[in-house]
Amino acid sequence: MRRRAFTAFIIACAAVMFVSANAIAGAVMRGWRLDLTEQRLYSLSPEAAAVIDDLSEPVDLTFFYSRKLAQDFPRIRAYGARVRETLQAYAARAGGRIRLEIVDPRPYTDAEDRALRAGLEGLPVGEDEALFFGLAARNSVDDRAIIPFFNPDREPFLEYELSRVFVEMETPSRARVALITGLPMETAPAPGRAPTGIHAYRQLIDAFDVELLDPDWTALPADADLLVVAHPPPLGPHQLYAIDQFVLRGGRALVFVDPLSELATSPGPTGLPNFDASPRSDAAPLLASWGVVYDAGTVVLDLENALRAQFDDGGRQVERPYPLWFRIPPENLDSDELATASLRRGINFVGAGGLSRRQDAATRFTALAWTSDASATMDAREAQLENPVNLFARARSDGVSRTVIARVRGEARSAFPDGAPDVDDVFDLPTPAEHLDSGEIDVIVAADSDLFNDRFYVSGDPSLGETTTADNAAFILNAVDLFSGSDALVGLRARAPSDRPMTLIENLRAEAEARLAAEEGRLTLEVAEAEARLRELEAAGEGSGFFSGDLDADLTEAELGEVQRFRNVIVDTRGRLREVKRTFLSDVDRLEALLTFLNVWLMALLAAGAGVWTFFARRRGRASP
Amino acid sequence: MDGIVAIYRRELAGYFSTPTAYVFLSIFLFGAGGFAFHLGRFFDSGQADLAPFFAFHPWLFLIFMPAIAMKLWADEVGGGSLELLMTLPIPTWAAVGGKFLAAWTVAGAALALTFPIWITVNVLGDADNGAIFVGYLGSVLMAGGYIAIASAMSATTGNQVIAFVLAVFVSFLFTAAGMPIVVETVSSILPAALVEGIAGLSPLERFESARRGVVEARDLVYFGSLIAAWLAVTNALVTARRGG
């Protein structure tokens, strides 16, 4: 009996030791981690550490977290722990200059009032309860910044969002951005909601003071820190002149022009597209004066980096690579330029144009993004009308890579050598400042406005959490940050887990698709030719045989044979076309089957074989004396 | 120390001299691959990582580890060889440790034999091998935890089948502590800190960071203490049998 009691006592001791060891470890070893992911995704990054080290004023952080309510939501619970620990890591790093207070705002308490007063958003759960999960920050000179709600979808951007809070407090006056655009930046509202903007635009308004200029603006805001021109509507001479002078005076500009904008003709805030909008935009003669060659009538196709498009092929939905849409991978983005260096997922382009340096330009032209060597150009209108299969078949790559985003720096001359243009019809023009004939410029030109196009890189609903699949918005915001001088955040923005595609399978698929496209084109052509020839022959026979009901009556024996042969060719070719479509992915299927066999069956069978062998070896061992 | 090595050798040889271990290995390898490729839809993910592979490990181990550890003590108790074992000049803890290590080695071998999937992701694309290494490390530690539980359950009975069922049941209790359905239920009664503590007892929660490629010191403590605690229980149960 005593022995039994002793055993029970040992077991109880083991339980207590286990629980207390973990309780102590949980409290003491918080944040002791070794991050072996390739990009150190879960560690305090040097960029974030620099932001904390540069804090000029002590900061009070209040982390509002409805811990109890969060228990029902595993993702929020997990993310809540991560946010709390990251904040504690920040506080530890800042050594007293960050004071962290953690508040659980229960319903109907002062804490809940505080959260609401600070401007946090509660997530309604259950009956009049709200889950708070946000941050309010205040420094000693009373600058404030908040994160209304930590969205678990944005976990990879946690450091960016937290660092932004600090940067915002340090630089209370946000950079002023003047925006000239013909794009529907505000999108149709969901029923009962305020209009929402497209993803990149919302991010811009969140981080900067954005002034959206009217189409008939007469002057740029005097205090604008930088200018964003995104797919501008046709600009008047005085408007072009204003931009010209702004840039020559050292104003930074980010210019998006496009030979074929999908976004410009998409529905705007009213739910209808802007009927005046043109899919094509230009900034001539400014681009030329900056030393950039751009043709608004020509699109660039990238056969290697093509994204896939669904289209209707004779009543069937098929998916094929569409070289008008492509993703520029990180290898084709400049790794020395701040705007592109940190992008890990690439940028998606849709109907982009090409940029090159003018031979006689005095400016420095740096390509920031360029296509693969398997690229081609085509007339924008023609390209728009072709379906993916035909486009792929028609595009002839010349083995040259083409630049789609460039940064241009250096001494440039004005596009208006004679000074301000004479404008009669605008009478309230401001008095022009002194004309500058040349100046030191720094601009980024992108030959695609669909970098803003959510359809190609954002998924999910804005109110429920969006995820991005490419770094389009990160590029735009990085470039604006860079030009507005707040580049502390640039390296943090694109710290997303990188896409690790199964390249082998993707390449096989791409090859198979290229083969299919070629084969489809050839067979379709054969069918068309045979049909045309058949029609000719039948037309010849229509003469007299028509009334007797025998269409072939006037044809000679030889011609009749010919007709039969063409009919057979058509049937046969159609059959082959179907066969090609059905089996074009057989390489991929075979590879997948092989790998599945190797991983699921092979080792299992070997182990079973070893078992059988042991079994017989033992029997033999027993049988023999 | 010699004792623990001797027991370890004897136990390990015992595993591989009968077909049973091979049958378990075969089933485990089939299950690990099958879950990753079919249930986990490995190819549909399009990503060259092992997320769909590691995701099923806690559930696979829940069955597989009790299967390889069920005979550790039940065999000796049922077959009457425990008394013989106890007459050897070896301390009980060495026998407990040696047997545990032997079973853990089998589990480690089973995991090592899944190497084709590691080669596969590296052939298919640019895999993050640091993260994969940590995933395997976490998986090995978790396997140790489940084996320690099964070892203790094996010491309670002379019947392997009962040992297996008990081990699966207790392992399930631990694993389920991290499941949303359990957490939601207890969160309505208990304070938040306690709920987080209970969820933290589950290997599901502790395996999470390893799966992402992060070694957390407190997760190491968790798996270490889980193994130590259950081996202490095993030790107490075996000692009790020896005396009783």
PDB file of C-alpha atoms in Angstrom, chain B:
ATOM      1  CA  MET B   1      25.820   3.873 -18.494  1.00  0.00           C
ATOM      2  CA  ASP B   2      26.821   0.425 -19.695  1.00  0.00           C
ATOM      3  CA  GLY B   3      23.451  -0.809 -18.596  1.00  0.00           C
ATOM      4  CA  ILE B   4      21.535   1.680 -20.704  1.00  0.00           C
ATOM      5  CA  VAL B   5      23.630   0.801 -23.769  1.00  0.00           C
ATOM      6  CA  ALA B   6      23.144  -2.927 -23.219  1.00  0.00           C
ATOM      7  CA  ILE B   7      19.371  -2.552 -22.884  1.00  0.00           C
ATOM      8  CA  TYR B   8      19.287  -0.249 -25.905  1.00  0.00           C
ATOM      9  CA  ARG B   9      21.158  -2.785 -28.041  1.00  0.00           C
ATOM     10  CA  ARG B  10      19.040  -5.670 -26.932  1.00  0.00           C
ATOM     11  CA  GLU B  11      15.816  -3.772 -27.514  1.00  0.00           C
ATOM     12  CA  LEU B  12      16.833  -2.432 -30.908  1.00  0.00           C
ATOM     13  CA  ALA B  13      17.937  -5.877 -32.073  1.00  0.00           C
ATOM     14  CA  GLY B  14      14.582  -7.146 -30.851  1.00  0.00           C
ATOM     15  CA  TYR B  15      12.796  -4.659 -33.124  1.00  0.00           C
ATOM     16  CA  PHE B  16      14.597  -5.630 -36.265  1.00  0.00           C
ATOM     17  CA  SER B  17      14.745  -9.381 -35.732  1.00  0.00           C
ATOM     18  CA  THR B  18      10.990  -9.743 -36.139  1.00  0.00           C
ATOM     19  CA  PRO B  19       8.919  -8.509 -39.092  1.00  0.00           C
ATOM     20  CA  THR B  20       6.687  -6.356 -36.844  1.00  0.00           C
ATOM     21  CA  ALA B  21       8.905  -3.259 -36.934  1.00  0.00           C
ATOM     22  CA  TYR B  22       9.122  -3.460 -40.715  1.00  0.00           C
ATOM     23  CA  VAL B  23       5.390  -3.711 -41.021  1.00  0.00           C
ATOM     24  CA  PHE B  24       4.995  -0.586 -38.866  1.00  0.00           C
ATOM     25  CA  LEU B  25       7.693   1.223 -40.839  1.00  0.00           C
ATOM     26  CA  SER B  26       6.009   0.287 -44.075  1.00  0.00           C
ATOM     27  CA  ILE B  27       2.620   1.514 -42.887  1.00  0.00           C
ATOM     28  CA  PHE B  28       4.112   4.727 -41.519  1.00  0.00           C
ATOM     29  CA  LEU B  29       5.971   5.509 -44.737  1.00  0.00           C
ATOM     30  CA  PHE B  30       2.885   4.801 -46.778  1.00  0.00           C
ATOM     31  CA  GLY B  31       0.781   6.948 -44.453  1.00  0.00           C
ATOM     32  CA  ALA B  32       3.227   9.865 -44.376  1.00  0.00           C
ATOM     33  CA  GLY B  33       3.513   9.937 -48.150  1.00  0.00           C
ATOM     34  CA  GLY B  34      -0.144   9.221 -48.788  1.00  0.00           C
ATOM     35  CA  PHE B  35      -1.369  11.962 -46.461  1.00  0.00           C
ATOM     36  CA  ALA B  36       1.020  14.526 -47.932  1.00  0.00           C
ATOM     37  CA  PHE B  37       0.313  13.690 -51.551  1.00  0.00           C
ATOM     38  CA  HIS B  38      -3.386  12.896 -51.457  1.00  0.00           C
ATOM     39  CA  LEU B  39      -5.000  14.512 -48.408  1.00  0.00           C
ATOM     40  CA  GLY B  40      -2.439  17.325 -48.358  1.00  0.00           C
ATOM     41  CA  ARG B  41      -2.736  17.803 -52.129  1.00  0.00           C
ATOM     42  CA  PHE B  42       0.993  18.297 -52.440  1.00  0.00           C
ATOM     43  CA  PHE B  43       1.005  19.075 -56.165  1.00  0.00           C
ATOM     44  CA  ASP B  44      -2.031  21.355 -56.010  1.00  0.00           C
ATOM     45  CA  SER B  45      -0.233  23.631 -53.563  1.00  0.00           C
ATOM     46  CA  GLY B  46       2.310  24.365 -56.282  1.00  0.00           C
ATOM     47  CA  GLN B  47       4.864  25.216 -53.596  1.00  0.00           C
ATOM     48  CA  ALA B  48       8.195  23.472 -53.166  1.00  0.00           C
ATOM     49  CA  ASP B  49       7.870  23.161 -49.392  1.00  0.00           C
ATOM     50  CA  LEU B  50       6.956  20.389 -46.973  1.00  0.00           C
ATOM     51  CA  ALA B  51       3.957  22.059 -45.304  1.00  0.00           C
ATOM     52  CA  PRO B  52       1.503  19.357 -46.477  1.00  0.00           C
ATOM     53  CA  PHE B  53       3.925  16.687 -45.233  1.00  0.00           C
ATOM     54  CA  PHE B  54       4.517  17.991 -41.702  1.00  0.00           C
ATOM     55  CA  ALA B  55       0.884  19.002 -41.199  1.00  0.00           C
ATOM     56  CA  PHE B  56      -0.188  15.389 -40.664  1.00  0.00           C
ATOM     57  CA  HIS B  57       2.658  14.308 -38.414  1.00  0.00           C
ATOM     58  CA  PRO B  58       0.929  14.839 -35.053  1.00  0.00           C
ATOM     59  CA  TRP B  59      -1.982  12.668 -36.189  1.00  0.00           C
ATOM     60  CA  LEU B  60       0.230  10.002 -37.725  1.00  0.00           C
ATOM     61  CA  PHE B  61       2.347   9.818 -34.590  1.00  0.00           C
ATOM     62  CA  LEU B  62      -0.749   9.511 -32.460  1.00  0.00           C
ATOM     63  CA  ILE B  63      -1.225   6.023 -33.919  1.00  0.00           C
ATOM     64  CA  PHE B  64       2.255   5.040 -35.027  1.00  0.00           C
ATOM     65  CA  MET B  65       4.236   5.816 -31.870  1.00  0.00           C
ATOM     66  CA  PRO B  66       1.941   3.786 -29.573  1.00  0.00           C
ATOM     67  CA  ALA B  67       2.286   0.963 -32.095  1.00  0.00           C
ATOM     68  CA  ILE B  68       6.050   0.830 -31.876  1.00  0.00           C
ATOM     69  CA  ALA B  69       6.223   1.452 -28.136  1.00  0.00           C
ATOM     70  CA  MET B  70       3.336  -0.747 -26.958  1.00  0.00           C
ATOM     71  CA  LYS B  71       5.506  -3.805 -26.473  1.00  0.00           C
ATOM     72  CA  LEU B  72       8.275  -2.014 -24.542  1.00  0.00           C
ATOM     73  CA  TRP B  73       7.020  -3.136 -21.114  1.00  0.00           C
ATOM     74  CA  ALA B  74       3.790  -4.993 -21.778  1.00  0.00           C
ATOM     75  CA  ASP B  75       5.828  -7.711 -23.467  1.00  0.00           C
ATOM     76  CA  GLU B  76       8.065  -8.148 -20.439  1.00  0.00           C
ATOM     77  CA  VAL B  77       5.180  -8.019 -17.964  1.00  0.00           C
ATOM     78  CA  GLY B  78       2.962 -10.365 -19.969  1.00  0.00           C
ATOM     79  CA  GLY B  79       5.779 -12.775 -20.840  1.00  0.00           C
ATOM     80  CA  GLY B  80       7.053 -12.868 -17.297  1.00  0.00           C
ATOM     81  CA  SER B  81      10.527 -11.711 -18.300  1.00  0.00           C
ATOM     82  CA  LEU B  82      10.309  -8.532 -16.227  1.00  0.00           C
ATOM     83  CA  GLU B  83      11.515 -10.347 -13.134  1.00  0.00           C
ATOM     84  CA  LEU B  84      14.475 -11.647 -15.090  1.00  0.00           C
ATOM     85  CA  LEU B  85      15.244  -8.167 -16.402  1.00  0.00           C
ATOM     86  CA  MET B  86      15.073  -6.790 -12.894  1.00  0.00           C
ATOM     87  CA  THR B  87      17.559  -9.283 -11.540  1.00  0.00           C
ATOM     88  CA  LEU B  88      20.190  -7.914 -13.879  1.00  0.00           C
ATOM     89  CA  PRO B  89      22.628  -5.517 -12.238  1.00  0.00           C
ATOM     90  CA  ILE B  90      21.086  -2.568 -14.031  1.00  0.00           C
ATOM     91  CA  PRO B  91      19.188   0.298 -12.395  1.00  0.00           C
ATOM     92  CA  THR B  92      15.546   0.635 -13.403  1.00  0.00           C
ATOM     93  CA  TRP B  93      16.082   4.081 -14.936  1.00  0.00           C
ATOM     94  CA  ALA B  94      18.696   2.632 -17.298  1.00  0.00           C
ATOM     95  CA  ALA B  95      16.234   0.000 -18.490  1.00  0.00           C
ATOM     96  CA  VAL B  96      13.564   2.685 -18.950  1.00  0.00           C
ATOM     97  CA  GLY B  97      15.972   4.943 -20.822  1.00  0.00           C
ATOM     98  CA  GLY B  98      17.442   2.202 -22.975  1.00  0.00           C
ATOM     99  CA  LYS B  99      14.055   0.928 -24.083  1.00  0.00           C
ATOM    100  CA  PHE B 100      12.814   4.448 -24.775  1.00  0.00           C
ATOM    101  CA  LEU B 101      15.888   5.275 -26.850  1.00  0.00           C
ATOM    102  CA  ALA B 102      15.498   2.077 -28.867  1.00  0.00           C
ATOM    103  CA  ALA B 103      11.893   2.903 -29.751  1.00  0.00           C
ATOM    104  CA  TRP B 104      12.887   6.504 -30.490  1.00  0.00           C
ATOM    105  CA  THR B 105      15.587   5.246 -32.837  1.00  0.00           C
ATOM    106  CA  VAL B 106      12.992   3.251 -34.749  1.00  0.00           C
ATOM    107  CA  ALA B 107      10.838   6.386 -34.994  1.00  0.00           C
ATOM    108  CA  GLY B 108      13.878   8.368 -36.140  1.00  0.00           C
ATOM    109  CA  ALA B 109      14.639   5.738 -38.756  1.00  0.00           C
ATOM    110  CA  ALA B 110      11.059   5.929 -39.969  1.00  0.00           C
ATOM    111  CA  LEU B 111      11.366   9.709 -40.360  1.00  0.00           C
ATOM    112  CA  ALA B 112      14.771   9.385 -42.004  1.00  0.00           C
ATOM    113  CA  LEU B 113      13.283   7.026 -44.563  1.00  0.00           C
ATOM    114  CA  THR B 114      10.968   9.787 -45.736  1.00  0.00           C
ATOM    115  CA  PHE B 115      14.042  11.438 -47.317  1.00  0.00           C
ATOM    116  CA  PRO B 116      12.725  11.014 -50.879  1.00  0.00           C
ATOM    117  CA  ILE B 117      10.241  13.816 -50.191  1.00  0.00           C
ATOM    118  CA  TRP B 118      13.076  16.116 -49.198  1.00  0.00           C
ATOM    119  CA  ILE B 119      14.861  15.284 -52.451  1.00  0.00           C
ATOM    120  CA  THR B 120      11.579  15.740 -54.309  1.00  0.00           C
ATOM    121  CA  VAL B 121      11.009  19.349 -53.189  1.00  0.00           C
ATOM    122  CA  ASN B 122      14.617  20.213 -53.975  1.00  0.00           C
ATOM    123  CA  VAL B 123      14.320  18.773 -57.450  1.00  0.00           C
ATOM    124  CA  LEU B 124      10.985  20.472 -58.065  1.00  0.00           C
ATOM    125  CA  GLY B 125      12.000  23.954 -56.983  1.00  0.00           C
ATOM    126  CA  ASP B 126      14.076  26.113 -54.692  1.00  0.00           C
ATOM    127  CA  ALA B 127      13.206  24.685 -51.264  1.00  0.00           C
ATOM    128  CA  ASP B 128      14.063  26.362 -47.949  1.00  0.00           C
ATOM    129  CA  ASN B 129      16.286  23.643 -46.517  1.00  0.00           C
ATOM    130  CA  GLY B 130      16.871  25.432 -43.215  1.00  0.00           C
ATOM    131  CA  ALA B 131      13.144  25.423 -42.556  1.00  0.00           C
ATOM    132  CA  ILE B 132      12.866  21.779 -43.617  1.00  0.00           C
ATOM    133  CA  PHE B 133      15.665  20.808 -41.238  1.00  0.00           C
ATOM    134  CA  VAL B 134      13.869  22.486 -38.337  1.00  0.00           C
ATOM    135  CA  GLY B 135      10.630  20.783 -39.382  1.00  0.00           C
ATOM    136  CA  TYR B 136      12.300  17.380 -39.147  1.00  0.00           C
ATOM    137  CA  LEU B 137      13.943  18.299 -35.846  1.00  0.00           C
ATOM    138  CA  GLY B 138      10.573  19.279 -34.382  1.00  0.00           C
ATOM    139  CA  SER B 139       9.049  16.111 -35.752  1.00  0.00           C
ATOM    140  CA  VAL B 140      11.706  13.914 -34.118  1.00  0.00           C
ATOM    141  CA  LEU B 141      11.202  15.639 -30.767  1.00  0.00           C
ATOM    142  CA  MET B 142       7.455  15.270 -31.030  1.00  0.00           C
ATOM    143  CA  ALA B 143       7.899  11.565 -31.822  1.00  0.00           C
ATOM    144  CA  GLY B 144       9.936  11.267 -28.593  1.00  0.00           C
ATOM    145  CA  GLY B 145       7.071  12.800 -26.632  1.00  0.00           C
ATOM    146  CA  TYR B 146       4.508  10.367 -28.002  1.00  0.00           C
ATOM    147  CA  ILE B 147       6.853   7.406 -27.397  1.00  0.00           C
ATOM    148  CA  ALA B 148       7.408   8.451 -23.787  1.00  0.00           C
ATOM    149  CA  ILE B 149       3.637   8.514 -23.251  1.00  0.00           C
ATOM    150  CA  ALA B 150       3.259   5.095 -24.890  1.00  0.00           C
ATOM    151  CA  SER B 151       6.144   3.713 -22.853  1.00  0.00           C
ATOM    152  CA  ALA B 152       4.396   4.666 -19.601  1.00  0.00           C
ATOM    153  CA  MET B 153       1.113   3.168 -20.782  1.00  0.00           C
ATOM    154  CA  SER B 154       2.930  -0.003 -21.738  1.00  0.00           C
ATOM    155  CA  ALA B 155       4.194  -0.331 -18.181  1.00  0.00           C
ATOM    156  CA  THR B 156       0.662  -0.346 -16.781  1.00  0.00           C
ATOM    157  CA  THR B 157      -0.419  -3.622 -18.333  1.00  0.00           C
ATOM    158  CA  GLY B 158       0.733  -6.998 -19.524  1.00  0.00           C
ATOM    159  CA  ASN B 159      -1.342  -6.801 -22.678  1.00  0.00           C
ATOM    160  CA  GLN B 160       0.088  -5.022 -25.728  1.00  0.00           C
ATOM    161  CA  VAL B 161      -3.318  -4.263 -27.215  1.00  0.00           C
ATOM    162  CA  ILE B 162      -4.513  -2.608 -24.019  1.00  0.00           C
ATOM    163  CA  ALA B 163      -1.198  -0.704 -23.877  1.00  0.00           C
ATOM    164  CA  PHE B 164      -1.754   0.501 -27.424  1.00  0.00           C
ATOM    165  CA  VAL B 165      -5.317   1.645 -26.794  1.00  0.00           C
ATOM    166  CA  LEU B 166      -4.363   3.426 -23.568  1.00  0.00           C
ATOM    167  CA  ALA B 167      -1.427   5.146 -25.272  1.00  0.00           C
ATOM    168  CA  VAL B 168      -3.559   6.338 -28.177  1.00  0.00           C
ATOM    169  CA  PHE B 169      -6.138   7.639 -25.707  1.00  0.00           C
ATOM    170  CA  VAL B 170      -3.674   9.582 -23.551  1.00  0.00           C
ATOM    171  CA  SER B 171      -1.818  10.895 -26.616  1.00  0.00           C
ATOM    172  CA  PHE B 172      -5.124  12.024 -28.021  1.00  0.00           C
ATOM    173  CA  LEU B 173      -5.945  13.923 -24.820  1.00  0.00           C
ATOM    174  CA  PHE B 174      -2.664  15.813 -25.106  1.00  0.00           C
ATOM    175  CA  THR B 175      -3.026  16.476 -28.796  1.00  0.00           C
ATOM    176  CA  ALA B 176      -6.651  17.522 -28.558  1.00  0.00           C
ATOM    177  CA  ALA B 177      -5.844  20.140 -25.934  1.00  0.00           C
ATOM    178  CA  GLY B 178      -4.748  22.367 -28.814  1.00  0.00           C
ATOM    179  CA  MET B 179      -7.754  21.751 -31.032  1.00  0.00           C
ATOM    180  CA  PRO B 180     -10.185  24.641 -31.540  1.00  0.00           C
ATOM    181  CA  ILE B 181     -13.149  22.548 -30.427  1.00  0.00           C
ATOM    182  CA  VAL B 182     -11.579  21.890 -27.021  1.00  0.00           C
ATOM    183  CA  VAL B 183     -10.192  25.381 -26.611  1.00  0.00           C
ATOM    184  CA  GLU B 184     -13.569  26.941 -27.380  1.00  0.00           C
ATOM    185  CA  THR B 185     -15.265  24.762 -24.800  1.00  0.00           C
ATOM    186  CA  VAL B 186     -12.874  25.457 -21.965  1.00  0.00           C
ATOM    187  CA  SER B 187     -12.521  29.153 -22.790  1.00  0.00           C
ATOM    188  CA  SER B 188     -16.069  29.767 -21.618  1.00  0.00           C
ATOM    189  CA  ILE B 189     -15.279  28.447 -18.132  1.00  0.00           C
ATOM    190  CA  LEU B 190     -11.641  29.235 -17.468  1.00  0.00           C
ATOM    191  CA  PRO B 191      -9.612  32.468 -17.488  1.00  0.00           C
ATOM    192  CA  ALA B 192      -7.687  33.283 -20.659  1.00  0.00           C
ATOM    193  CA  ALA B 193      -4.216  32.646 -19.237  1.00  0.00           C
ATOM    194  CA  LEU B 194      -5.227  29.150 -18.137  1.00  0.00           C
ATOM    195  CA  VAL B 195      -6.795  28.369 -21.507  1.00  0.00           C
ATOM    196  CA  GLU B 196      -3.610  29.416 -23.261  1.00  0.00           C
ATOM    197  CA  GLY B 197      -1.698  27.231 -20.821  1.00  0.00           C
ATOM    198  CA  ILE B 198      -3.861  24.210 -21.584  1.00  0.00           C
ATOM    199  CA  ALA B 199      -3.610  24.741 -25.330  1.00  0.00           C
ATOM    200  CA  GLY B 200       0.153  25.057 -24.825  1.00  0.00           C
ATOM    201  CA  LEU B 201       0.267  21.486 -23.477  1.00  0.00           C
ATOM    202  CA  SER B 202      -0.586  20.163 -26.911  1.00  0.00           C
ATOM    203  CA  PRO B 203       2.132  19.020 -29.309  1.00  0.00           C
ATOM    204  CA  LEU B 204      -0.013  20.594 -32.047  1.00  0.00           C
ATOM    205  CA  GLU B 205       0.756  24.079 -30.723  1.00  0.00           C
ATOM    206  CA  ARG B 206       4.397  23.288 -29.988  1.00  0.00           C
ATOM    207  CA  PHE B 207       5.076  21.809 -33.388  1.00  0.00           C
ATOM    208  CA  GLU B 208       3.761  24.960 -35.069  1.00  0.00           C
ATOM    209  CA  SER B 209       6.947  27.059 -34.951  1.00  0.00           C
ATOM    210  CA  ALA B 210       9.140  24.143 -35.977  1.00  0.00           C
ATOM    211  CA  ARG B 211       6.943  23.680 -39.027  1.00  0.00           C
ATOM    212  CA  ARG B 212       7.592  27.294 -39.986  1.00  0.00           C
ATOM    213  CA  GLY B 213      11.336  26.837 -39.543  1.00  0.00           C
ATOM    214  CA  VAL B 214      11.826  28.465 -36.130  1.00  0.00           C
ATOM    215  CA  VAL B 215      13.439  26.709 -33.153  1.00  0.00           C
ATOM    216  CA  GLU B 216      11.785  28.065 -30.000  1.00  0.00           C
ATOM    217  CA  ALA B 217      13.707  27.475 -26.768  1.00  0.00           C
ATOM    218  CA  ARG B 218      10.505  26.923 -24.789  1.00  0.00           C
ATOM    219  CA  ASP B 219       9.314  24.326 -27.298  1.00  0.00           C
ATOM    220  CA  LEU B 220      12.561  22.451 -26.744  1.00  0.00           C
ATOM    221  CA  VAL B 221      11.854  22.652 -23.003  1.00  0.00           C
ATOM    222  CA  TYR B 222       8.324  21.448 -23.641  1.00  0.00           C
ATOM    223  CA  PHE B 223       9.330  18.343 -25.574  1.00  0.00           C
ATOM    224  CA  GLY B 224      12.242  17.666 -23.226  1.00  0.00           C
ATOM    225  CA  SER B 225      10.029  17.934 -20.146  1.00  0.00           C
ATOM    226  CA  LEU B 226       7.262  15.908 -21.785  1.00  0.00           C
ATOM    227  CA  ILE B 227       9.710  13.075 -22.391  1.00  0.00           C
ATOM    228  CA  ALA B 228      11.307  13.392 -18.938  1.00  0.00           C
ATOM    229  CA  ALA B 229       7.970  13.479 -17.121  1.00  0.00           C
ATOM    230  CA  TRP B 230       6.563  10.423 -18.866  1.00  0.00           C
ATOM    231  CA  LEU B 231       9.790   8.498 -18.438  1.00  0.00           C
ATOM    232  CA  ALA B 232       9.668   9.340 -14.724  1.00  0.00           C
ATOM    233  CA  VAL B 233       6.132   7.931 -14.660  1.00  0.00           C
ATOM    234  CA  THR B 234       7.348   4.820 -16.501  1.00  0.00           C
ATOM    235  CA  ASN B 235      10.137   4.462 -13.992  1.00  0.00           C
ATOM    236  CA  ALA B 236       7.732   4.706 -11.066  1.00  0.00           C
ATOM    237  CA  LEU B 237       5.365   2.153 -12.598  1.00  0.00           C
ATOM    238  CA  VAL B 238       8.128  -0.336 -13.351  1.00  0.00           C
ATOM    239  CA  THR B 239       9.601   0.097  -9.890  1.00  0.00           C
ATOM    240  CA  ALA B 240       6.171  -0.548  -8.410  1.00  0.00           C
ATOM    241  CA  ARG B 241       5.870  -3.787 -10.400  1.00  0.00           C
ATOM    242  CA  ARG B 242       9.265  -4.906  -9.368  1.00  0.00           C
ATOM    243  CA  GLY B 243       8.336  -4.517  -5.715  1.00  0.00           C
ATOM    244  CA  GLY B 244       4.724  -5.663  -6.054  1.00  0.00           C
TER     245      GLY B 244
END
